[in-house]
CSV table of C-alpha atoms in Angstrom, one decimal:
chain,number,residue,atom,x,y,z
A,717,SER,CA,-9.2,15.4,15.9
A,718,PHE,CA,-7.3,12.9,18.1
A,719,ASP,CA,-3.7,12.8,19.4
A,720,THR,CA,-3.5,9.0,18.8
A,721,VAL,CA,-5.6,6.7,16.6
A,722,VAL,CA,-5.4,2.9,17.1
A,723,ASP,CA,-6.4,0.1,14.8
A,724,THR,CA,-5.7,-3.6,15.6
A,725,PHE,CA,-6.1,-6.3,13.0
A,726,GLY,CA,-8.6,-4.3,11.0
A,727,ILE,CA,-6.9,-3.4,7.8
A,728,CYS,CA,-7.2,-7.0,6.6
A,729,SER,CA,-11.0,-6.8,6.7
A,730,PHE,CA,-11.7,-3.5,4.9
A,731,GLU,CA,-12.8,-3.8,1.3
A,732,LYS,CA,-11.1,-0.5,0.6
A,733,PRO,CA,-8.1,-0.4,3.0
A,734,VAL,CA,-6.5,2.7,1.6
A,735,GLN,CA,-9.7,4.7,2.1
A,736,ALA,CA,-10.0,3.4,5.7
A,737,LEU,CA,-6.4,4.4,6.4
A,738,GLN,CA,-7.0,7.8,4.9
A,739,GLU,CA,-9.9,8.2,7.3
A,740,LEU,CA,-7.6,7.4,10.2
A,741,LYS,CA,-5.2,10.0,8.9
A,742,ARG,CA,-8.1,12.6,8.6
A,743,VAL,CA,-9.1,12.2,12.3
A,744,CYS,CA,-5.5,12.3,13.6
A,745,LYS,CA,-4.0,15.7,14.5
A,746,PRO,CA,-1.1,16.8,12.3
A,747,ASP,CA,1.4,16.2,15.1
A,748,GLY,CA,-0.4,13.0,16.3
A,749,GLN,CA,0.3,9.4,15.6
A,750,VAL,CA,-1.5,6.3,14.3
A,751,LEU,CA,-0.7,3.0,15.9
A,752,LEU,CA,-1.3,-0.2,13.9
A,753,LEU,CA,-1.1,-3.8,15.0
A,754,GLU,CA,-1.9,-5.8,11.9
A,755,HIS,CA,-1.3,-9.0,10.0
A,756,GLY,CA,-0.4,-9.2,6.4
A,757,ALA,CA,2.1,-10.2,3.8
A,758,SER,CA,5.3,-12.0,4.8
A,759,GLY,CA,8.8,-11.3,3.7
A,760,TRP,CA,9.4,-15.1,3.7
A,761,GLU,CA,8.7,-16.5,0.2
A,762,LEU,CA,7.4,-19.9,1.5
A,763,VAL,CA,5.1,-18.2,4.0
A,764,GLN,CA,3.8,-15.7,1.5
A,765,GLY,CA,3.2,-18.5,-1.0
A,766,PHE,CA,1.0,-20.2,1.6
A,767,LEU,CA,-0.9,-16.9,2.3
A,768,ASN,CA,-1.4,-16.4,-1.4
A,769,SER,CA,-2.6,-19.9,-2.1
A,770,SER,CA,-5.2,-19.9,0.7
A,771,VAL,CA,-6.4,-16.3,0.4
A,772,HIS,CA,-9.8,-17.0,-1.2
A,773,ARG,CA,-10.7,-19.7,1.4
A,774,HIS,CA,-9.5,-17.4,4.2
A,775,VAL,CA,-11.6,-14.5,3.0
A,776,SER,CA,-14.7,-16.7,2.7
A,777,LYS,CA,-14.2,-18.2,6.1
A,778,TYR,CA,-12.9,-15.2,8.2
A,779,GLY,CA,-13.6,-12.1,6.1
A,780,CYS,CA,-10.0,-10.9,5.9
A,781,TYR,CA,-7.2,-10.8,3.4
A,782,PRO,CA,-4.1,-12.2,5.2
A,783,ASN,CA,-1.7,-11.4,2.4
A,784,ARG,CA,-2.0,-7.6,2.1
A,785,ASP,CA,1.2,-5.6,2.0
A,786,ILE,CA,0.4,-3.3,4.9
A,787,VAL,CA,3.5,-1.1,4.5
A,788,LYS,CA,2.5,-0.4,0.8
A,789,LEU,CA,-1.1,0.4,1.9
A,790,VAL,CA,-0.1,2.9,4.6
A,791,LYS,CA,2.3,4.6,2.1
A,792,GLU,CA,-0.5,4.8,-0.5
A,793,ALA,CA,-2.7,6.4,2.2
A,794,GLY,CA,-0.1,9.1,2.6
A,795,PHE,CA,1.4,8.1,6.0
A,796,HIS,CA,5.0,8.4,7.0
A,797,ILE,CA,6.4,5.4,8.9
A,798,VAL,CA,8.1,6.2,12.3
A,799,VAL,CA,8.4,2.6,13.5
A,800,ASN,CA,8.1,-0.6,11.5
A,801,GLU,CA,8.5,-3.8,13.5
A,802,ARG,CA,7.6,-7.3,12.1
A,803,LYS,CA,7.2,-10.6,13.9
A,804,HIS,CA,5.9,-14.1,13.2
A,805,PHE,CA,7.7,-14.7,9.8
A,806,GLY,CA,7.0,-11.1,9.0
A,807,THR,CA,3.3,-11.5,9.0
A,808,THR,CA,2.6,-9.4,12.2
A,809,TYR,CA,3.2,-5.7,11.8
A,810,PHE,CA,3.5,-3.1,14.6
A,811,LEU,CA,3.6,0.4,12.9
A,812,VAL,CA,3.7,3.9,14.3
A,813,LEU,CA,2.7,6.3,11.6
A,814,SER,CA,2.8,10.1,11.3
A,815,PRO,CA,0.2,11.9,9.2
A,816,THR,CA,2.8,14.6,8.3
A,817,PRO,CA,6.4,14.2,7.0
A,818,LEU,CA,9.2,13.5,9.5
A,819,VAL,CA,11.9,16.1,10.0
A,820,GLU,CA,14.5,13.7,8.6
A,821,GLU,CA,12.6,13.1,5.3
């Protein structure tokens, strides 16, 4: 097990992103952290519309899904979000995740 697990711009490329995130959780110590720097769905309707309209072309060309809801995926994988920062029209995510519930929860 590891104190810290890092993934940068990888969740978009996994065919089964929740399973990949669950593997990150499995190898992280209970009191450890997972750091994610990812790109995905935007909170801006216009930007999200563009991401959705070009997703098939983008997947074919680059092998990644740029419109995934990263926060939803990490929650589905069972993580607890400690830090959630978004930049670039909400498409770039910096997340600090805990594999175990936070004290405040």
